[in-house]
PDB file of N, CA and C in Angstrom:
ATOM      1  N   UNK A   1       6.167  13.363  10.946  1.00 59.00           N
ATOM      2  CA  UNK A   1       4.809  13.531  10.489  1.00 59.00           C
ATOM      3  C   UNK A   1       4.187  14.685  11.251  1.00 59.00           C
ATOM      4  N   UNK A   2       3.413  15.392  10.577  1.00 83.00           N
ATOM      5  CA  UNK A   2       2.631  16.570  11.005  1.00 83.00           C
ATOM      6  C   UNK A   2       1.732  16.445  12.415  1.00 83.00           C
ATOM      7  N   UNK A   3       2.375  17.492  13.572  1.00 91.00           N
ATOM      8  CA  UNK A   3       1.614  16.997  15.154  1.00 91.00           C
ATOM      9  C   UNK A   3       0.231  17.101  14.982  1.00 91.00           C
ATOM     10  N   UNK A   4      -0.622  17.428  13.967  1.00 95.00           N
ATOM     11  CA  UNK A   4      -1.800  17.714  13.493  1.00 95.00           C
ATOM     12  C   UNK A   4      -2.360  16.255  13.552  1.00 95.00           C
ATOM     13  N   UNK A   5      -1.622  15.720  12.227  1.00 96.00           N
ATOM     14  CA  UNK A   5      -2.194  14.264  12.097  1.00 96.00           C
ATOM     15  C   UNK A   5      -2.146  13.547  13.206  1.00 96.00           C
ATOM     16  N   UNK A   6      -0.587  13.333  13.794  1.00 97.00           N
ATOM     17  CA  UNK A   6      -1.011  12.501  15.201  1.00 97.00           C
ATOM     18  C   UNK A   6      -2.186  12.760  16.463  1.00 97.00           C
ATOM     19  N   UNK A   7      -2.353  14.422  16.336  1.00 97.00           N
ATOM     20  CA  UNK A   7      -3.283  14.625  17.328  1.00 97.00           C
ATOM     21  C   UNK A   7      -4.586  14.206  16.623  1.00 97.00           C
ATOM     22  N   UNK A   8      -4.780  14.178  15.540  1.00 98.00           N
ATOM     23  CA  UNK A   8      -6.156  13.205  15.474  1.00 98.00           C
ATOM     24  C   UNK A   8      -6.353  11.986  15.403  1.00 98.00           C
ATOM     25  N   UNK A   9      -5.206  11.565  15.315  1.00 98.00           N
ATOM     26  CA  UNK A   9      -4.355   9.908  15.455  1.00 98.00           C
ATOM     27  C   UNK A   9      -4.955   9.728  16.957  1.00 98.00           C
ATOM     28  N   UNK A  10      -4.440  10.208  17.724  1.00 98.00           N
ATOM     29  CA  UNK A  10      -4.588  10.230  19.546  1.00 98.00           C
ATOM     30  C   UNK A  10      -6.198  10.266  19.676  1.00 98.00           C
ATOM     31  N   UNK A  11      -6.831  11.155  19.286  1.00 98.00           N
ATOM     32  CA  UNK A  11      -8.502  11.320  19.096  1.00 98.00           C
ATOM     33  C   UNK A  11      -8.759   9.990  18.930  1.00 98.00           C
ATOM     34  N   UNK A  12      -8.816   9.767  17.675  1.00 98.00           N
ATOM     35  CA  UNK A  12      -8.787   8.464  17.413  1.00 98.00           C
ATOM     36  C   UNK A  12      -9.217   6.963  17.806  1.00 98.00           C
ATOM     37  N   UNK A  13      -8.250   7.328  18.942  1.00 98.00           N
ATOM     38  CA  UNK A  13      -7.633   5.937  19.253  1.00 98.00           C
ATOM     39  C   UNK A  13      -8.800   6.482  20.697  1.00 98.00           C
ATOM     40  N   UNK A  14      -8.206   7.221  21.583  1.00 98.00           N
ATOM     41  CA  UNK A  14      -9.264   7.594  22.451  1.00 98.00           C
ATOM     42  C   UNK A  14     -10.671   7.209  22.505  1.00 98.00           C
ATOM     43  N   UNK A  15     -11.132   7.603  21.176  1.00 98.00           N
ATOM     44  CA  UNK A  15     -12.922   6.894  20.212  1.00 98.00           C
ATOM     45  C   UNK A  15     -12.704   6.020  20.657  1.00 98.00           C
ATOM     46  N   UNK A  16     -11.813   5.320  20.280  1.00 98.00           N
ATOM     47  CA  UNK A  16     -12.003   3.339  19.821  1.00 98.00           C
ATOM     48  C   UNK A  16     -12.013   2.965  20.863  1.00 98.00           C
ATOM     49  N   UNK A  17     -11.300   3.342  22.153  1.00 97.00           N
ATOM     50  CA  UNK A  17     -10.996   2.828  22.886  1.00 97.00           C
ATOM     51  C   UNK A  17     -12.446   2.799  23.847  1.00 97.00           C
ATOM     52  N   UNK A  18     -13.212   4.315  24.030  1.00 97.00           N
ATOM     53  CA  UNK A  18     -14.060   4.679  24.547  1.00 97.00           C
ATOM     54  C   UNK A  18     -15.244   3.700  24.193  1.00 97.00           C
ATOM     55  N   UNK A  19     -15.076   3.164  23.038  1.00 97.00           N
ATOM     56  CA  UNK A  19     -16.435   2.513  22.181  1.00 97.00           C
ATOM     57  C   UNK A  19     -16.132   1.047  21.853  1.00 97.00           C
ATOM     58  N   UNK A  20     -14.868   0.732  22.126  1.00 97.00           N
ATOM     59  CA  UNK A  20     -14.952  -0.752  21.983  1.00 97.00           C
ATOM     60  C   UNK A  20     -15.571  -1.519  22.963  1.00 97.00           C
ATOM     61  N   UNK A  21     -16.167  -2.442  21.886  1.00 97.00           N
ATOM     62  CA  UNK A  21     -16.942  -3.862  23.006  1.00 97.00           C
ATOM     63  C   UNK A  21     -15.868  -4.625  23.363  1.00 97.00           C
ATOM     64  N   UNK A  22     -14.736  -5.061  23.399  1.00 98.00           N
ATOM     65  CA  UNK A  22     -13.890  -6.068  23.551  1.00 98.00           C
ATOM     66  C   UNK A  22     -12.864  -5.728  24.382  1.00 98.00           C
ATOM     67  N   UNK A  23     -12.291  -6.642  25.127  1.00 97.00           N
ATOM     68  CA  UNK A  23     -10.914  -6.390  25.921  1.00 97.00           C
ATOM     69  C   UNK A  23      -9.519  -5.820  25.469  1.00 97.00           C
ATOM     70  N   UNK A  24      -8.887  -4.752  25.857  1.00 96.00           N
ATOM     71  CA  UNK A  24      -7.815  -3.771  25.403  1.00 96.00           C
ATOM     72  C   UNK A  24      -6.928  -4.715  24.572  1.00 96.00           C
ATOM     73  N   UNK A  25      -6.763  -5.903  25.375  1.00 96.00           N
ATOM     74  CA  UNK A  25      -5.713  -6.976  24.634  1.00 96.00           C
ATOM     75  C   UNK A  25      -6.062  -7.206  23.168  1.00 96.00           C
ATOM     76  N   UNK A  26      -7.465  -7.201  23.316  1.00 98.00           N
ATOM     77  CA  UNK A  26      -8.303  -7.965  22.158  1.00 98.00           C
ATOM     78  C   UNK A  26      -8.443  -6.692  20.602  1.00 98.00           C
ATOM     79  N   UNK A  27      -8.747  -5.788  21.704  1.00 97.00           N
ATOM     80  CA  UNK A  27      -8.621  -4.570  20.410  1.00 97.00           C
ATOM     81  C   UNK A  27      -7.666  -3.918  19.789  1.00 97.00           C
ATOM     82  N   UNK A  28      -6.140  -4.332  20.972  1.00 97.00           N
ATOM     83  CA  UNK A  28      -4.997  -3.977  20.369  1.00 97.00           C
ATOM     84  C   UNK A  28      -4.612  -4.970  18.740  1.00 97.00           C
ATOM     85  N   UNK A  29      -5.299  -6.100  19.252  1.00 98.00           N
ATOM     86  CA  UNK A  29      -4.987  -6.893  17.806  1.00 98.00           C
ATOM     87  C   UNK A  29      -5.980  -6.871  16.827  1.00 98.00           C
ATOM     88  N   UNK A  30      -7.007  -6.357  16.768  1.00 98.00           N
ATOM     89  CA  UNK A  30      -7.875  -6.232  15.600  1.00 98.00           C
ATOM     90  C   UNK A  30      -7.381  -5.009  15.287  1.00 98.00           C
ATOM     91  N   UNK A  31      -6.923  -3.920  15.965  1.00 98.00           N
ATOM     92  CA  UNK A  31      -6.190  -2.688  14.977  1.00 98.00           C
ATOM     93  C   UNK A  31      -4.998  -2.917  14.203  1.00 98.00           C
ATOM     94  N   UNK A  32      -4.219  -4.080  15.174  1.00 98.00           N
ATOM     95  CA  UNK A  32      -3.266  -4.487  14.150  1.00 98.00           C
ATOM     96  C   UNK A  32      -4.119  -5.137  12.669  1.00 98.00           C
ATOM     97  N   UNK A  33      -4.958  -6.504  13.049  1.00 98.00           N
ATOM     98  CA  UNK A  33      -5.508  -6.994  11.618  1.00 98.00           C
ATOM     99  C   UNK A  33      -6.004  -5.850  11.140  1.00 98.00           C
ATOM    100  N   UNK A  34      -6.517  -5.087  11.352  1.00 98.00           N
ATOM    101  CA  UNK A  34      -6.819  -3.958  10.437  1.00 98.00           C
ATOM    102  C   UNK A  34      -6.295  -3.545   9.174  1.00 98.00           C
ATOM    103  N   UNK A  35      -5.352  -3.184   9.615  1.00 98.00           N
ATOM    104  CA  UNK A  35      -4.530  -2.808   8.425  1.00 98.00           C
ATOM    105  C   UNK A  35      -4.352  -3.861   6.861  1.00 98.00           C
ATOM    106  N   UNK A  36      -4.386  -5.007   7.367  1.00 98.00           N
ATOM    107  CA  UNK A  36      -4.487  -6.195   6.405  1.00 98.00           C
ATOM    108  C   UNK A  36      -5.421  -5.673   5.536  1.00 98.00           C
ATOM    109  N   UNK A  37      -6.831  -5.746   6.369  1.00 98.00           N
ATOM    110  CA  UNK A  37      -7.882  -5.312   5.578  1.00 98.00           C
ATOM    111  C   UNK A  37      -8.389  -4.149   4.487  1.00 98.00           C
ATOM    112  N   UNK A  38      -7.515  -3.148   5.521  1.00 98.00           N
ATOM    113  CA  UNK A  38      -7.103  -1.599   4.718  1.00 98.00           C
ATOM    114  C   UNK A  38      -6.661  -2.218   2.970  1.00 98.00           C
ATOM    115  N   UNK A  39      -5.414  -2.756   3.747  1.00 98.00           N
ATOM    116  CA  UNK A  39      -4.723  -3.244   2.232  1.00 98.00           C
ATOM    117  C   UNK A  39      -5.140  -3.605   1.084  1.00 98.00           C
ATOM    118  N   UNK A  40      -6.018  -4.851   1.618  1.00 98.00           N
ATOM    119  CA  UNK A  40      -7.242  -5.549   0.809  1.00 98.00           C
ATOM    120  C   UNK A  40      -7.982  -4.654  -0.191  1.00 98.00           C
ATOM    121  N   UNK A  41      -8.372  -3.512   0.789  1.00 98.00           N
ATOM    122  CA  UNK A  41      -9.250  -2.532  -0.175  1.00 98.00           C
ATOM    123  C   UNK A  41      -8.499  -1.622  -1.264  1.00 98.00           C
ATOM    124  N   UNK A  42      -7.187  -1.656  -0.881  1.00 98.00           N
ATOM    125  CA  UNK A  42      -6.433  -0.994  -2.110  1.00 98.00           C
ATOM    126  C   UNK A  42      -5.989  -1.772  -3.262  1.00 98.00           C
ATOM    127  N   UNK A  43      -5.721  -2.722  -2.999  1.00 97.00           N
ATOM    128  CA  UNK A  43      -5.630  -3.882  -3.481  1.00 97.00           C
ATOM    129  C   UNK A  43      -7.229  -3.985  -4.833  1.00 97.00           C
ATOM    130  N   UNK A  44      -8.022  -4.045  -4.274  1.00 95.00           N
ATOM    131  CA  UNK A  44      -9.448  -4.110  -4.925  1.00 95.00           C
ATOM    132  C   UNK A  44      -9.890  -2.727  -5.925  1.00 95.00           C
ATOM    133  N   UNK A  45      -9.089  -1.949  -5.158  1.00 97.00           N
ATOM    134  CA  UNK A  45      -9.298  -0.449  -5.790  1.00 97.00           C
ATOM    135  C   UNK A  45      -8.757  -0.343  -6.899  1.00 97.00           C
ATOM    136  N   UNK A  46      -7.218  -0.973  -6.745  1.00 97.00           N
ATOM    137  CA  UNK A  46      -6.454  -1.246  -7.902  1.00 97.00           C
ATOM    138  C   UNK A  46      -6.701  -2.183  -9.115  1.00 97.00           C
ATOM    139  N   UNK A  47      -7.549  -2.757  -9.164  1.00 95.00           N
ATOM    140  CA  UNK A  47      -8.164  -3.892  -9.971  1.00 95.00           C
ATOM    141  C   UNK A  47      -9.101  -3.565 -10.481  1.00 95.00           C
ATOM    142  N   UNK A  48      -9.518  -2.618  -9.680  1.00 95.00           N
ATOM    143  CA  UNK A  48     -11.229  -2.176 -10.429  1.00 95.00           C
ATOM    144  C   UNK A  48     -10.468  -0.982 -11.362  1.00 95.00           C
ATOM    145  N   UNK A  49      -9.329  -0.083 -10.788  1.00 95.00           N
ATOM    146  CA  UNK A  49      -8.853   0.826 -11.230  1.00 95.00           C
ATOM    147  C   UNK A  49      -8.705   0.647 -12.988  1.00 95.00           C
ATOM    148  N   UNK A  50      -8.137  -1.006 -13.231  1.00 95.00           N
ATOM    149  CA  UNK A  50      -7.433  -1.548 -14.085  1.00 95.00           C
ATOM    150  C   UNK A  50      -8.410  -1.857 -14.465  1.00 95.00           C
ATOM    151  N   UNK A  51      -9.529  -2.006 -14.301  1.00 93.00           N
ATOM    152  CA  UNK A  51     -10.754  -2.612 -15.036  1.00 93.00           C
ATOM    153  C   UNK A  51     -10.333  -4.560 -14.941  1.00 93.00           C
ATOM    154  N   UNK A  52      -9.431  -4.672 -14.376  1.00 92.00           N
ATOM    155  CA  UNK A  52      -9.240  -6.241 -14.470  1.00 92.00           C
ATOM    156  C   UNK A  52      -9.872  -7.761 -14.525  1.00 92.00           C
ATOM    157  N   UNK A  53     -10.985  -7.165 -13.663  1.00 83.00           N
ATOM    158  CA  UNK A  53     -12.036  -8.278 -13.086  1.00 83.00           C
ATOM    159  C   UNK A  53     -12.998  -8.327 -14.191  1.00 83.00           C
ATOM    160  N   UNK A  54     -12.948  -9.390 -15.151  1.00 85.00           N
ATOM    161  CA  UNK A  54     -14.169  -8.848 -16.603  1.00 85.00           C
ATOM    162  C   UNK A  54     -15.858  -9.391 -15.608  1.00 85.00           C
ATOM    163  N   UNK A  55     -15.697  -9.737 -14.630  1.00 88.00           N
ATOM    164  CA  UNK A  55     -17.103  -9.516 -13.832  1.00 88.00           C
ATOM    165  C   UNK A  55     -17.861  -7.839 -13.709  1.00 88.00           C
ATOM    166  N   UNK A  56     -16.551  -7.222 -13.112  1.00 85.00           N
ATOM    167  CA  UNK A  56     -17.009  -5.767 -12.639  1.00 85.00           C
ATOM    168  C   UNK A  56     -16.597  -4.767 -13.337  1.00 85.00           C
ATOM    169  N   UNK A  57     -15.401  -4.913 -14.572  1.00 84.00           N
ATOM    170  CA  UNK A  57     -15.177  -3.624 -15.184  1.00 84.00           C
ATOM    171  C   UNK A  57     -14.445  -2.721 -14.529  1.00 84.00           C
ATOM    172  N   UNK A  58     -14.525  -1.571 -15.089  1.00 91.00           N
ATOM    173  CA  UNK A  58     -13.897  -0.426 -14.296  1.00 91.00           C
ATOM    174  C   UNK A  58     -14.538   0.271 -13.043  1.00 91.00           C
ATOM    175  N   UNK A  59     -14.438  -0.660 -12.216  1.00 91.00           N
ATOM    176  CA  UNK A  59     -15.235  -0.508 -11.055  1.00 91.00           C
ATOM    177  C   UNK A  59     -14.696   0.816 -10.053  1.00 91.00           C
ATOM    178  N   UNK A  60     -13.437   1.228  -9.689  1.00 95.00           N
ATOM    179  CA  UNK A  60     -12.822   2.255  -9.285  1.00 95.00           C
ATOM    180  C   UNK A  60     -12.114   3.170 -10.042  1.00 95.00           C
ATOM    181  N   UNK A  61     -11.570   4.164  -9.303  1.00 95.00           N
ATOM    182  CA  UNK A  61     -11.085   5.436 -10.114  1.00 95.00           C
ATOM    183  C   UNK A  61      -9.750   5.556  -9.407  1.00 95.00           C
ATOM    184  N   UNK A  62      -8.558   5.807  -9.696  1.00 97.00           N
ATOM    185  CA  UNK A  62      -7.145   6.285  -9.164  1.00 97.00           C
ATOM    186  C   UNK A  62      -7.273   7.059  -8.314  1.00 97.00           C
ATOM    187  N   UNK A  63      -8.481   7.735  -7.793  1.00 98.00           N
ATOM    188  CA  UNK A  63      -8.629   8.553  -6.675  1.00 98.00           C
ATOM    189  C   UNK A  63      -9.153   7.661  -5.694  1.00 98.00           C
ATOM    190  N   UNK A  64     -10.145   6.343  -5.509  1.00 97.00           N
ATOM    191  CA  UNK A  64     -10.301   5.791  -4.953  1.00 97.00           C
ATOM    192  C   UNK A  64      -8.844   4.858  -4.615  1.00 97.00           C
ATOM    193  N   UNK A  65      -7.722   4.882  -5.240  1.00 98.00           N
ATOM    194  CA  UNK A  65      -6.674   4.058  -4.685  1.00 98.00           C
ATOM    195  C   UNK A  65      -6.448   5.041  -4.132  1.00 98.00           C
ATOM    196  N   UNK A  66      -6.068   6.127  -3.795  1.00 98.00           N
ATOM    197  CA  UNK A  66      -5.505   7.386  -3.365  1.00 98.00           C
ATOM    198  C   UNK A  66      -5.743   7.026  -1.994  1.00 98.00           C
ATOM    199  N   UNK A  67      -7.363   6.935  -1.873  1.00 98.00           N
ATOM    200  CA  UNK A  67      -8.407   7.593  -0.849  1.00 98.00           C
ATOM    201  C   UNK A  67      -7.808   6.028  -0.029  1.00 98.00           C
ATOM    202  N   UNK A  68      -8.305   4.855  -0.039  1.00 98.00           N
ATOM    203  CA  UNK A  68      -7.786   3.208   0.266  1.00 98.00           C
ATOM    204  C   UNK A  68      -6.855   3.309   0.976  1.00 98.00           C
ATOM    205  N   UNK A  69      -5.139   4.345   0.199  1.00 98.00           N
ATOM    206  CA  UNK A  69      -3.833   4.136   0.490  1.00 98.00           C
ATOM    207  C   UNK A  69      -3.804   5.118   1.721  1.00 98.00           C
ATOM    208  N   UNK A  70      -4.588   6.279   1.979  1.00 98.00           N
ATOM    209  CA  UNK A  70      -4.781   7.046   3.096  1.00 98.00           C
ATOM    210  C   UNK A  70      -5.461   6.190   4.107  1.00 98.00           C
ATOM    211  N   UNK A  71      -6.474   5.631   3.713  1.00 98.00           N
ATOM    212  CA  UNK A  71      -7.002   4.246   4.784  1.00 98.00           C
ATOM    213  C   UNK A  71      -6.408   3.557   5.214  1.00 98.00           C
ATOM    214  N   UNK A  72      -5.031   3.018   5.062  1.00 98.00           N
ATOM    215  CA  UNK A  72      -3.602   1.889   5.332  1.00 98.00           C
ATOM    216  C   UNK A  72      -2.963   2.848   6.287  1.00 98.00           C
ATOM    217  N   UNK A  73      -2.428   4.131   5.533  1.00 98.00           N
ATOM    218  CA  UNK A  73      -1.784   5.071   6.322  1.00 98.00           C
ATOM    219  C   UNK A  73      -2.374   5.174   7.695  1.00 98.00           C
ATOM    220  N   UNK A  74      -3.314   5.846   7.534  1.00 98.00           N
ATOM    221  CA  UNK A  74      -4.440   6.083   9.251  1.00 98.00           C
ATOM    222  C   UNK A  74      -4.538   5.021   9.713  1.00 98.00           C
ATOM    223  N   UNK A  75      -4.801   4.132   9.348  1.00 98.00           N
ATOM    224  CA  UNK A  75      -5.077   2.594  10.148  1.00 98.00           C
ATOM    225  C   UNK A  75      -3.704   2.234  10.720  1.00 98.00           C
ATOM    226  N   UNK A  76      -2.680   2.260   9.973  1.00 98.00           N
ATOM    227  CA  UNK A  76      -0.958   1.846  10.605  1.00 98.00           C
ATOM    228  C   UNK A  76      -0.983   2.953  11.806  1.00 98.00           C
ATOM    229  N   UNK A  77      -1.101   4.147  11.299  1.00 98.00           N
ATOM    230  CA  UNK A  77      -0.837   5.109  12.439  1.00 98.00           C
ATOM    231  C   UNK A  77      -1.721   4.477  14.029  1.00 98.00           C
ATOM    232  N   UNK A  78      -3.126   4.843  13.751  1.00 98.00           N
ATOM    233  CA  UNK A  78      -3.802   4.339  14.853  1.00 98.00           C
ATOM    234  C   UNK A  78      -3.396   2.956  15.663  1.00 98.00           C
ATOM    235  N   UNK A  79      -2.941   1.969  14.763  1.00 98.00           N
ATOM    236  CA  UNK A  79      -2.356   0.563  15.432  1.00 98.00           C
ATOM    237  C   UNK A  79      -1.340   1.080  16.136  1.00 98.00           C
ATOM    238  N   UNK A  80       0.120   1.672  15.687  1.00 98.00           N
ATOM    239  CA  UNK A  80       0.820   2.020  16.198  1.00 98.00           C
ATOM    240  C   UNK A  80       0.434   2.411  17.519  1.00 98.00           C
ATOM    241  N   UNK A  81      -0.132   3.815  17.687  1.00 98.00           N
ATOM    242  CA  UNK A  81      -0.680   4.767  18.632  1.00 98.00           C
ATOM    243  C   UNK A  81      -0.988   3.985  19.739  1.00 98.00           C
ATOM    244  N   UNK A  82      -1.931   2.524  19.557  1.00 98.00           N
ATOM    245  CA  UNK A  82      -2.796   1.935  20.197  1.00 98.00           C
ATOM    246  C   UNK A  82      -1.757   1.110  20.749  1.00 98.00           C
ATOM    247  N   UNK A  83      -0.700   0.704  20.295  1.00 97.00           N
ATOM    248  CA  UNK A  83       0.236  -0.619  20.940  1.00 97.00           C
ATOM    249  C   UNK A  83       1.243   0.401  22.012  1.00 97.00           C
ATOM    250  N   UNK A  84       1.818   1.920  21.433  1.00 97.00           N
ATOM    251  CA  UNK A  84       2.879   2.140  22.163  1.00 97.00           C
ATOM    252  C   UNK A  84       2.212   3.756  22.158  1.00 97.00           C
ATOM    253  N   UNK A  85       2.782   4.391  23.649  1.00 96.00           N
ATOM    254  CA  UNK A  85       2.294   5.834  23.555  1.00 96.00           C
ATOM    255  C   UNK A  85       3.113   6.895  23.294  1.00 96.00           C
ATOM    256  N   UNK A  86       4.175   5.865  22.690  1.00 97.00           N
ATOM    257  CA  UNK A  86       5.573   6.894  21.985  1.00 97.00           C
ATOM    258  C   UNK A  86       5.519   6.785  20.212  1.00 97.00           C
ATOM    259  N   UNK A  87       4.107   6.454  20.114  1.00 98.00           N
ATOM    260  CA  UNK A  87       4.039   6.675  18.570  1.00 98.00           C
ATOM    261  C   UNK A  87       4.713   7.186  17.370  1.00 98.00           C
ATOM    262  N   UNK A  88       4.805   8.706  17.885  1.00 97.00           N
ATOM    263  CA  UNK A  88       5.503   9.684  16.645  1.00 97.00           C
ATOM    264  C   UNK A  88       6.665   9.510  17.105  1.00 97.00           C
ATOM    265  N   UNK A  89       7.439   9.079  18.329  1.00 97.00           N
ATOM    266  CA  UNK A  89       8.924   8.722  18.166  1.00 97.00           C
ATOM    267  C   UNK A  89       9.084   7.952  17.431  1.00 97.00           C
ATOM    268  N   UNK A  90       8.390   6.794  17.772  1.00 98.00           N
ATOM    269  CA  UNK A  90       8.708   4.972  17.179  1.00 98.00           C
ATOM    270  C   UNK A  90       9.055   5.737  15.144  1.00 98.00           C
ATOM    271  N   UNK A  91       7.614   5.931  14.962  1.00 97.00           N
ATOM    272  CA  UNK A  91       7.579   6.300  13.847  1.00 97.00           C
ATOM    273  C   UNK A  91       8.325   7.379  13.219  1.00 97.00           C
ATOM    274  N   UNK A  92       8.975   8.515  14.032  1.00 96.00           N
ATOM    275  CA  UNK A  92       9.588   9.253  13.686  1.00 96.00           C
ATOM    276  C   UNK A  92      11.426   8.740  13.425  1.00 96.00           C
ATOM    277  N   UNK A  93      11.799   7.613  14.842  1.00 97.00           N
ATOM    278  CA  UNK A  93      12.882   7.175  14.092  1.00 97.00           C
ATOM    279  C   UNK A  93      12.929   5.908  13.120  1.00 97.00           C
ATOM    280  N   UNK A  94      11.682   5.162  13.147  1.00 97.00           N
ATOM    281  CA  UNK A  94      11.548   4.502  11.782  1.00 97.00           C
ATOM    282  C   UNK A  94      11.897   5.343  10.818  1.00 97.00           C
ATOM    283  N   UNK A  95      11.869   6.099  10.422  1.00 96.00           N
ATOM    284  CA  UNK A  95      11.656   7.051   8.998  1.00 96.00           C
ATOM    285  C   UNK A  95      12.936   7.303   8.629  1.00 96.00           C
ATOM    286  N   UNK A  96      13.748   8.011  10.284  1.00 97.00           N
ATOM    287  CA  UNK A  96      14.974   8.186  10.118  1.00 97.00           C
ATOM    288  C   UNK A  96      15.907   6.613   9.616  1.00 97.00           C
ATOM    289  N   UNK A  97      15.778   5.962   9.894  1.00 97.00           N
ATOM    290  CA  UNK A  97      16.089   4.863   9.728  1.00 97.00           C
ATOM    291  C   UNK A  97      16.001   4.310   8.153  1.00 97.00           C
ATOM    292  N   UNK A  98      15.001   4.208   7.905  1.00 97.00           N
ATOM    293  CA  UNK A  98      14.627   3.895   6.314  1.00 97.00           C
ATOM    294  C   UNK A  98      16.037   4.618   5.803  1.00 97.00           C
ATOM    295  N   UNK A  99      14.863   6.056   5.968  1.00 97.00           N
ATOM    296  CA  UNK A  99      15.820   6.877   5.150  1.00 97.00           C
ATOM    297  C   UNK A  99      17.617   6.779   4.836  1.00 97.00           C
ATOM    298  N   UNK A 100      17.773   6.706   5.828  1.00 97.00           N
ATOM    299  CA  UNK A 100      19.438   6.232   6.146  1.00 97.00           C
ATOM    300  C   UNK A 100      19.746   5.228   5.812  1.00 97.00           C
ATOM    301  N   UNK A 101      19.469   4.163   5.538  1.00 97.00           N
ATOM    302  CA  UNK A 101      19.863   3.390   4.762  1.00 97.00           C
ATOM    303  C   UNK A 101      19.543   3.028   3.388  1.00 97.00           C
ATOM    304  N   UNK A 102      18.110   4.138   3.000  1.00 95.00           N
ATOM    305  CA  UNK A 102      18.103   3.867   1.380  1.00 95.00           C
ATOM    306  C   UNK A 102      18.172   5.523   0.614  1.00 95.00           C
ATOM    307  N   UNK A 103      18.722   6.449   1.248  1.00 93.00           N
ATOM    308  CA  UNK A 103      18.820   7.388   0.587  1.00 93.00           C
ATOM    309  C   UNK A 103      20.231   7.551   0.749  1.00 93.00           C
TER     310      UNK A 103
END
């Protein structure tokens, strides 16, 4: 992944860390639940996308799933970042890994 993104990944996390009310232990795991939540919203994006919900209609646009699925992305990254300070390794041989066994 681009040293760009992680260096604002690192920013980031730096913020949160600088500005959280709660104990390191405590905030390492709400960045993990985070991501749940991320999900949630793509999840919702996708439904409204579909017009599915006959309450709300076509409540979102395929660019709002876009925008959601970049919200999961950044949020995984930052959890990551926040649990281990070998981030773009972890994640860099995850990838290798995937890859190698499904390509």
């Amino acid at each position: 992944m681009h040293d760009e993104a992680w260096n604002t990944v690192d920013r980031l996390v730096e913020w949160l860390d600088a500005e959280s009310p709660v104990p390191p232990e405590v905030a390492r795991l709400l960045r993990v639940l985070k991501i749940t939540e991320e999900a949630g919203e793509v999840a919702e994006a996708v439904h409204g996308a579909f017009g599915s919900n006959p309450r709300k209609g076509g409540s979102h646009t395929w660019e709002d799933v876009q925008n959601e699925l970049c919200d999961v992305i950044l949020t995984g990254m930052v959890a990551l970042a926040t649990i281990t300070p070998d981030a773009r390794e972890v994640f860099a041989g995850r990838l290798e890994h995937v890859a190698g066994r499904s390509l």
